[in-house]
Amino acid sequence: MRSVRPGTDTTVDVAQAIREGKRRRRTRNALSAVAAAVVVCVVVTVSSWALRDRAPEPATTLDPLRQAVSAGSAGGFTPVAYRTAADRQEIALGLADHPDTPGGAVTLYPAGGHPGQTGPDWRPAGDPAPDVAGRAAVWSGTDVVWEWADRAWAVVRLDAAFPDLRDRAHRVAQSVVADGRPVTVPFTLDPDVPVRLVAVRVPVRSTGSPAAGELAAVELARGGATVVVGLRSDALPGRDLPADALVAGRPAAVTGDGVTVLDPGGRYGVRVAVGHGDAVAAFGGIAGLSALAATAVPVPDPADRRSWTPDPLVG
């Protein structure tokens, strides 16, 4: 176009040239859009594959400070205590009409953690049972075993003498729901030696003043030995037990497998007892167990669960 001088003859069709330029521009834009779309598609596809390949595996341990599930009252049974540990969680059951009468348990395992589990595709042997919350289940005698989470199995075992235990066990299983709520206890500990929290056990109680007995307890490990530290409202030294020692200036009762020390307020007893292995030696003898009990500090109002702490170890 620049070589064409005004007023001279030319074979160039100006209008056609303008149309051709616009067409080429539209073509380039369209090709750019297609290329961009292809890039986006590839990125999305690769990202999807990456996310799929990096999908988190089911947890192979449980958190002792979290209650993975809770159970309701069903089939004539009711929860009476929870024990949370890394390798399993257990819900002790009592009879609904007589909770002090043991009635069985719900035992929950992490992925791959069932004692008989041999691989990711393992399924327990047994007769097919109705599903539990949409997940596979089998009968093992009168127990019901079901996959409560991916590759993770749970068992309801009932001990009571009912003729329809299978039906009752299945109803208990149906009452089990994923929870994940923090576990709390009514005291803190500041051990002088390195310890590891392995489990927490908390009885189920109604609101108001706690009933006589253990309010809650933690299991601590050192090496291959464990001790159980619990806060009790009964068996108080100097009241229910002879006070044959003083620990941190407080009455204490020493037995062969542990020691009970009156708490600083004089209302509760801190019981430290052997759990597993040679705990007396691992924790420094009775003197070491007594020192551990002396570090226990109850929350201001142990009768009020709202004041309990989710972190019992402060050291």
Tab-separated table of C-alpha atoms in Angstrom:
chain	number	residue	atom	x	y	z
A	1	MET	CA	0.000	0.000	0.000
A	2	ARG	CA	2.869	2.381	0.774
A	3	SER	CA	4.233	1.976	-2.810
A	4	VAL	CA	0.996	3.160	-4.339
A	5	ARG	CA	0.962	6.856	-5.177
A	6	PRO	CA	-2.306	8.734	-5.249
A	7	GLY	CA	-3.722	9.175	-8.713
A	8	THR	CA	-1.884	6.216	-10.286
A	9	ASP	CA	-3.496	3.063	-11.517
A	10	THR	CA	-3.243	0.040	-9.214
A	11	THR	CA	-4.515	-3.497	-9.025
A	12	VAL	CA	-4.709	-3.392	-5.222
A	13	ASP	CA	-8.257	-3.631	-3.858
A	14	VAL	CA	-8.074	-1.514	-0.702
A	15	ALA	CA	-11.371	-2.742	0.725
A	16	GLN	CA	-10.333	-6.335	0.098
A	17	ALA	CA	-6.989	-5.722	1.814
A	18	ILE	CA	-8.709	-4.304	4.879
A	19	ARG	CA	-11.056	-7.300	5.036
A	20	GLU	CA	-8.137	-9.689	4.657
A	21	GLY	CA	-6.262	-7.980	7.495
A	22	LYS	CA	-9.255	-8.237	9.798
A	23	ARG	CA	-9.701	-11.918	8.900
A	24	ARG	CA	-6.075	-12.695	9.695
A	25	ARG	CA	-6.336	-10.838	12.997
A	26	ARG	CA	-9.441	-12.833	13.951
A	27	THR	CA	-7.666	-16.044	13.021
A	28	ARG	CA	-4.662	-15.178	15.165
A	29	ASN	CA	-6.918	-14.320	18.123
A	30	ALA	CA	-8.837	-17.555	17.729
A	31	LEU	CA	-5.646	-19.601	17.564
A	32	SER	CA	-4.326	-17.811	20.672
A	33	ALA	CA	-7.553	-18.583	22.538
A	34	VAL	CA	-7.393	-22.250	21.516
A	35	ALA	CA	-3.761	-22.467	22.616
A	36	ALA	CA	-4.615	-20.876	25.967
A	37	ALA	CA	-7.501	-23.286	26.448
A	38	VAL	CA	-5.243	-26.246	25.682
A	39	VAL	CA	-2.684	-25.009	28.229
A	40	VAL	CA	-5.384	-24.567	30.884
A	41	CYS	CA	-6.767	-28.022	30.141
A	42	VAL	CA	-3.315	-29.593	30.425
A	43	VAL	CA	-2.607	-27.746	33.681
A	44	VAL	CA	-5.952	-28.769	35.181
A	45	THR	CA	-5.464	-32.387	34.101
A	46	VAL	CA	-1.919	-32.575	35.463
A	47	SER	CA	-3.030	-30.857	38.682
A	48	SER	CA	-5.877	-33.346	39.059
A	49	TRP	CA	-3.491	-36.252	38.622
A	50	ALA	CA	-1.075	-34.691	41.119
A	51	LEU	CA	-3.815	-34.139	43.684
A	52	ARG	CA	-5.094	-37.652	43.160
A	53	ASP	CA	-1.616	-39.104	43.589
A	54	ARG	CA	-1.075	-37.002	46.711
A	55	ALA	CA	-4.439	-37.815	48.352
A	56	PRO	CA	-3.819	-38.343	52.079
A	57	GLU	CA	-3.651	-41.908	53.284
A	58	PRO	CA	-6.015	-42.982	56.087
A	59	ALA	CA	-4.477	-42.319	59.489
A	60	THR	CA	-2.603	-45.334	60.859
A	61	THR	CA	-2.692	-44.006	64.417
A	62	LEU	CA	-5.337	-42.244	66.463
A	63	ASP	CA	-4.899	-39.108	68.540
A	64	PRO	CA	-5.126	-39.878	72.281
A	65	LEU	CA	-6.309	-36.303	72.865
A	66	ARG	CA	-9.223	-36.618	70.445
A	67	GLN	CA	-12.307	-38.767	70.702
A	68	ALA	CA	-12.592	-40.190	67.178
A	69	VAL	CA	-16.199	-41.352	67.647
A	70	SER	CA	-18.959	-41.282	70.206
A	71	ALA	CA	-21.714	-43.783	70.850
A	72	GLY	CA	-25.296	-43.248	71.876
A	73	SER	CA	-27.539	-45.352	74.075
A	74	ALA	CA	-28.910	-48.123	71.869
A	75	GLY	CA	-29.939	-51.756	72.002
A	76	GLY	CA	-30.325	-51.639	75.781
A	77	PHE	CA	-26.732	-50.422	76.324
A	78	THR	CA	-25.165	-47.066	77.157
A	79	PRO	CA	-21.578	-45.729	77.168
A	80	VAL	CA	-20.012	-45.563	80.626
A	81	ALA	CA	-16.363	-44.690	79.834
A	82	TYR	CA	-14.067	-43.755	76.963
A	83	ARG	CA	-10.410	-44.693	76.566
A	84	THR	CA	-8.500	-42.962	73.784
A	85	ALA	CA	-5.105	-44.245	72.676
A	86	ALA	CA	-3.010	-44.200	69.516
A	87	ASP	CA	-3.517	-47.874	68.625
A	88	ARG	CA	-7.214	-48.126	69.529
A	89	GLN	CA	-10.086	-46.353	71.180
A	90	GLU	CA	-12.549	-48.154	73.427
A	91	ILE	CA	-16.001	-47.296	74.668
A	92	ALA	CA	-17.041	-49.336	77.704
A	93	LEU	CA	-20.750	-50.141	77.733
A	94	GLY	CA	-23.112	-50.713	80.625
A	95	LEU	CA	-26.704	-51.853	80.669
A	96	ALA	CA	-28.994	-48.914	79.990
A	97	ASP	CA	-31.129	-49.732	83.050
A	98	HIS	CA	-28.118	-50.520	85.258
A	99	PRO	CA	-25.049	-48.626	83.950
A	100	ASP	CA	-22.838	-50.031	86.726
A	101	THR	CA	-23.337	-53.511	85.223
A	102	PRO	CA	-20.709	-54.109	82.494
A	103	GLY	CA	-22.312	-54.914	79.162
A	104	GLY	CA	-19.571	-54.961	76.535
A	105	ALA	CA	-17.478	-52.554	74.509
A	106	VAL	CA	-16.990	-50.780	71.221
A	107	THR	CA	-13.371	-51.035	70.024
A	108	LEU	CA	-12.132	-48.766	67.256
A	109	TYR	CA	-8.912	-49.309	65.281
A	110	PRO	CA	-7.018	-46.943	62.957
A	111	ALA	CA	-6.385	-47.834	59.319
A	112	GLY	CA	-4.445	-51.107	59.187
A	113	GLY	CA	-4.604	-51.444	62.963
A	114	HIS	CA	-7.066	-54.320	63.461
A	115	PRO	CA	-5.135	-57.244	65.022
A	116	GLY	CA	-6.000	-59.532	62.097
A	117	GLN	CA	-5.477	-56.983	59.330
A	118	THR	CA	-2.851	-58.079	56.814
A	119	GLY	CA	-3.069	-55.490	54.020
A	120	PRO	CA	-5.037	-52.606	52.506
A	121	ASP	CA	-7.592	-54.956	50.898
A	122	TRP	CA	-8.125	-57.048	54.037
A	123	ARG	CA	-11.689	-57.877	55.025
A	124	PRO	CA	-12.676	-59.671	58.233
A	125	ALA	CA	-14.041	-63.176	57.921
A	126	GLY	CA	-17.665	-63.709	58.883
A	127	ASP	CA	-21.236	-63.779	57.708
A	128	PRO	CA	-22.419	-60.716	55.785
A	129	ALA	CA	-24.213	-58.241	58.043
A	130	PRO	CA	-26.379	-55.245	57.173
A	131	ASP	CA	-24.203	-52.228	56.479
A	132	VAL	CA	-23.469	-49.745	59.233
A	133	ALA	CA	-23.979	-46.141	58.133
A	134	GLY	CA	-23.479	-47.240	54.530
A	135	ARG	CA	-20.252	-49.157	55.199
A	136	ALA	CA	-19.466	-52.864	54.916
A	137	ALA	CA	-20.088	-55.056	57.978
A	138	VAL	CA	-19.843	-58.729	58.932
A	139	TRP	CA	-20.913	-60.905	61.835
A	140	SER	CA	-18.197	-62.573	63.889
A	141	GLY	CA	-20.279	-64.750	66.166
A	142	THR	CA	-22.553	-62.223	67.862
A	143	ASP	CA	-20.063	-59.385	67.340
A	144	VAL	CA	-20.520	-56.953	64.490
A	145	VAL	CA	-17.373	-55.755	62.701
A	146	TRP	CA	-17.597	-52.840	60.290
A	147	GLU	CA	-15.352	-50.466	58.338
A	148	TRP	CA	-15.940	-47.235	60.234
A	149	ALA	CA	-13.449	-45.323	58.003
A	150	ASP	CA	-11.351	-46.271	54.977
A	151	ARG	CA	-9.341	-49.434	55.833
A	152	ALA	CA	-10.216	-48.895	59.519
A	153	TRP	CA	-12.405	-51.384	61.363
A	154	ALA	CA	-14.433	-51.330	64.571
A	155	VAL	CA	-16.055	-54.051	66.671
A	156	VAL	CA	-19.090	-54.133	68.946
A	157	ARG	CA	-18.891	-56.964	71.471
A	158	LEU	CA	-21.710	-57.470	73.961
A	159	ASP	CA	-21.391	-59.614	77.070
A	160	ALA	CA	-24.968	-59.588	78.354
A	161	ALA	CA	-27.164	-62.680	78.121
A	162	PHE	CA	-29.750	-61.497	75.596
A	163	PRO	CA	-31.129	-63.885	72.948
A	164	ASP	CA	-30.919	-61.220	70.205
A	165	LEU	CA	-27.339	-60.022	70.707
A	166	ARG	CA	-26.691	-59.647	66.966
A	167	ASP	CA	-29.551	-57.228	66.553
A	168	ARG	CA	-28.560	-55.313	69.685
A	169	ALA	CA	-24.903	-55.156	68.605
A	170	HIS	CA	-25.922	-53.787	65.214
A	171	ARG	CA	-28.053	-51.112	66.854
A	172	VAL	CA	-25.111	-50.095	69.044
A	173	ALA	CA	-22.884	-49.896	65.946
A	174	GLN	CA	-25.454	-47.709	64.196
A	175	SER	CA	-25.290	-45.279	67.132
A	176	VAL	CA	-21.530	-44.758	66.663
A	177	VAL	CA	-20.797	-41.475	64.884
A	178	ALA	CA	-17.577	-39.693	63.930
A	179	ASP	CA	-16.811	-37.097	66.553
A	180	GLY	CA	-13.269	-35.786	66.758
A	181	ARG	CA	-13.943	-33.670	69.813
A	182	PRO	CA	-11.010	-32.831	72.098
A	183	VAL	CA	-10.548	-35.026	75.153
A	184	THR	CA	-10.282	-33.044	78.385
A	185	VAL	CA	-9.152	-33.928	81.914
A	186	PRO	CA	-9.561	-32.214	85.301
A	187	PHE	CA	-5.854	-31.790	86.119
A	188	THR	CA	-2.450	-30.953	84.704
A	189	LEU	CA	0.924	-32.621	85.257
A	190	ASP	CA	4.478	-31.328	85.050
A	191	PRO	CA	6.684	-34.432	85.176
A	192	ASP	CA	10.334	-34.125	86.162
A	193	VAL	CA	11.274	-36.928	83.742
A	194	PRO	CA	10.518	-37.281	80.005
A	195	VAL	CA	7.213	-39.062	79.481
A	196	ARG	CA	4.882	-39.749	76.587
A	197	LEU	CA	1.087	-39.581	76.770
A	198	VAL	CA	-0.295	-42.863	75.447
A	199	ALA	CA	-3.930	-42.856	76.523
A	200	VAL	CA	-6.674	-40.969	78.326
A	201	ARG	CA	-9.659	-42.544	80.025
A	202	VAL	CA	-12.713	-40.612	81.078
A	203	PRO	CA	-15.862	-42.059	82.638
A	204	VAL	CA	-19.184	-40.775	81.325
A	205	ARG	CA	-20.908	-38.739	84.037
A	206	SER	CA	-23.923	-36.514	84.291
A	207	THR	CA	-23.577	-32.817	85.060
A	208	GLY	CA	-23.155	-31.685	88.640
A	209	SER	CA	-20.955	-33.183	91.311
A	210	PRO	CA	-18.976	-36.177	90.109
A	211	ALA	CA	-19.868	-39.550	91.492
A	212	ALA	CA	-17.438	-41.319	93.783
A	213	GLY	CA	-14.491	-42.845	91.983
A	214	GLU	CA	-12.121	-41.847	89.229
A	215	LEU	CA	-12.930	-38.596	87.460
A	216	ALA	CA	-10.362	-39.142	84.703
A	217	ALA	CA	-6.919	-40.624	84.198
A	218	VAL	CA	-3.988	-40.469	81.805
A	219	GLU	CA	-1.549	-43.212	80.909
A	220	LEU	CA	2.079	-42.114	80.627
A	221	ALA	CA	4.955	-44.092	79.132
A	222	ARG	CA	8.656	-43.999	79.851
A	223	GLY	CA	10.645	-46.519	77.918
A	224	GLY	CA	8.531	-49.655	77.733
A	225	ALA	CA	6.692	-49.039	81.028
A	226	THR	CA	3.517	-47.115	81.753
A	227	VAL	CA	1.836	-45.605	84.786
A	228	VAL	CA	-1.737	-44.416	85.245
A	229	VAL	CA	-2.305	-41.033	86.878
A	230	GLY	CA	-5.879	-40.352	87.923
A	231	LEU	CA	-7.864	-37.871	89.960
A	232	ARG	CA	-10.243	-39.513	92.396
A	233	SER	CA	-13.010	-38.336	94.662
A	234	ASP	CA	-12.764	-41.427	96.863
A	235	ALA	CA	-9.920	-43.313	98.589
A	236	LEU	CA	-8.529	-40.098	100.066
A	237	PRO	CA	-5.437	-40.418	102.323
A	238	GLY	CA	-6.227	-39.493	105.899
A	239	ARG	CA	-9.937	-40.047	105.342
A	240	ASP	CA	-10.537	-43.312	103.484
A	241	LEU	CA	-6.961	-44.583	103.569
A	242	PRO	CA	-4.359	-44.470	106.338
A	243	ALA	CA	-1.909	-41.661	105.617
A	244	ASP	CA	1.428	-43.375	106.078
A	245	ALA	CA	3.571	-40.799	104.277
A	246	LEU	CA	3.874	-37.133	103.394
A	247	VAL	CA	4.411	-35.978	99.798
A	248	ALA	CA	5.037	-32.267	99.280
A	249	GLY	CA	3.697	-31.754	102.795
A	250	ARG	CA	0.443	-33.535	101.998
A	251	PRO	CA	-0.971	-36.815	103.355
A	252	ALA	CA	-0.200	-39.804	101.147
A	253	ALA	CA	-0.919	-43.523	101.121
A	254	VAL	CA	1.728	-45.842	99.634
A	255	THR	CA	0.949	-49.320	98.304
A	256	GLY	CA	3.042	-51.873	96.471
A	257	ASP	CA	1.881	-50.720	93.050
A	258	GLY	CA	1.689	-46.980	93.552
A	259	VAL	CA	0.848	-44.005	95.720
A	260	THR	CA	-2.151	-41.761	96.398
A	261	VAL	CA	-1.525	-38.149	97.406
A	262	LEU	CA	-4.095	-35.659	98.643
A	263	ASP	CA	-4.448	-32.786	96.197
A	264	PRO	CA	-3.463	-29.256	97.342
A	265	GLY	CA	-7.082	-28.352	98.092
A	266	GLY	CA	-7.704	-31.488	100.144
A	267	ARG	CA	-10.756	-32.469	98.096
A	268	TYR	CA	-9.373	-35.126	95.760
A	269	GLY	CA	-6.761	-37.821	95.643
A	270	VAL	CA	-4.098	-38.091	92.935
A	271	ARG	CA	-3.474	-41.769	92.308
A	272	VAL	CA	-0.319	-42.910	90.471
A	273	ALA	CA	-0.332	-46.651	89.834
A	274	VAL	CA	1.680	-49.109	87.768
A	275	GLY	CA	0.166	-49.681	84.344
A	276	HIS	CA	2.496	-51.894	82.310
A	277	GLY	CA	6.022	-53.220	82.628
A	278	ASP	CA	8.444	-52.380	85.422
A	279	ALA	CA	6.972	-48.912	85.899
A	280	VAL	CA	8.203	-48.521	89.484
A	281	ALA	CA	11.811	-48.808	88.347
A	282	ALA	CA	11.295	-46.839	85.104
A	283	PHE	CA	9.816	-43.887	86.969
A	284	GLY	CA	12.358	-43.826	89.796
A	285	GLY	CA	10.752	-46.067	92.405
A	286	ILE	CA	8.033	-45.039	94.826
A	287	ALA	CA	9.867	-41.742	95.324
A	288	GLY	CA	9.580	-41.053	91.584
A	289	LEU	CA	5.898	-41.979	91.509
A	290	SER	CA	5.296	-39.740	94.531
A	291	ALA	CA	7.122	-36.857	92.844
A	292	LEU	CA	4.951	-37.318	89.765
A	293	ALA	CA	1.781	-37.271	91.891
A	294	ALA	CA	2.970	-34.083	93.590
A	295	THR	CA	3.039	-32.254	90.235
A	296	ALA	CA	-0.680	-32.859	89.617
A	297	VAL	CA	-2.759	-29.684	89.877
A	298	PRO	CA	-6.549	-30.025	89.612
A	299	VAL	CA	-8.497	-27.423	87.639
A	300	PRO	CA	-10.358	-24.921	89.849
A	301	ASP	CA	-13.607	-26.906	89.784
A	302	PRO	CA	-13.149	-30.552	88.752
A	303	ALA	CA	-16.905	-31.069	89.157
A	304	ASP	CA	-17.481	-28.734	86.190
A	305	ARG	CA	-16.360	-30.407	82.975
A	306	ARG	CA	-16.395	-27.088	81.185
A	307	SER	CA	-13.286	-26.147	83.179
A	308	TRP	CA	-11.301	-29.268	82.194
A	309	THR	CA	-8.139	-28.876	80.150
A	310	PRO	CA	-7.387	-30.472	76.747
A	311	ASP	CA	-3.631	-30.565	77.475
A	312	PRO	CA	-2.746	-32.462	80.655
A	313	LEU	CA	1.031	-32.221	80.216
A	314	VAL	CA	2.361	-28.716	80.796
A	315	GLY	CA	6.053	-29.517	81.038
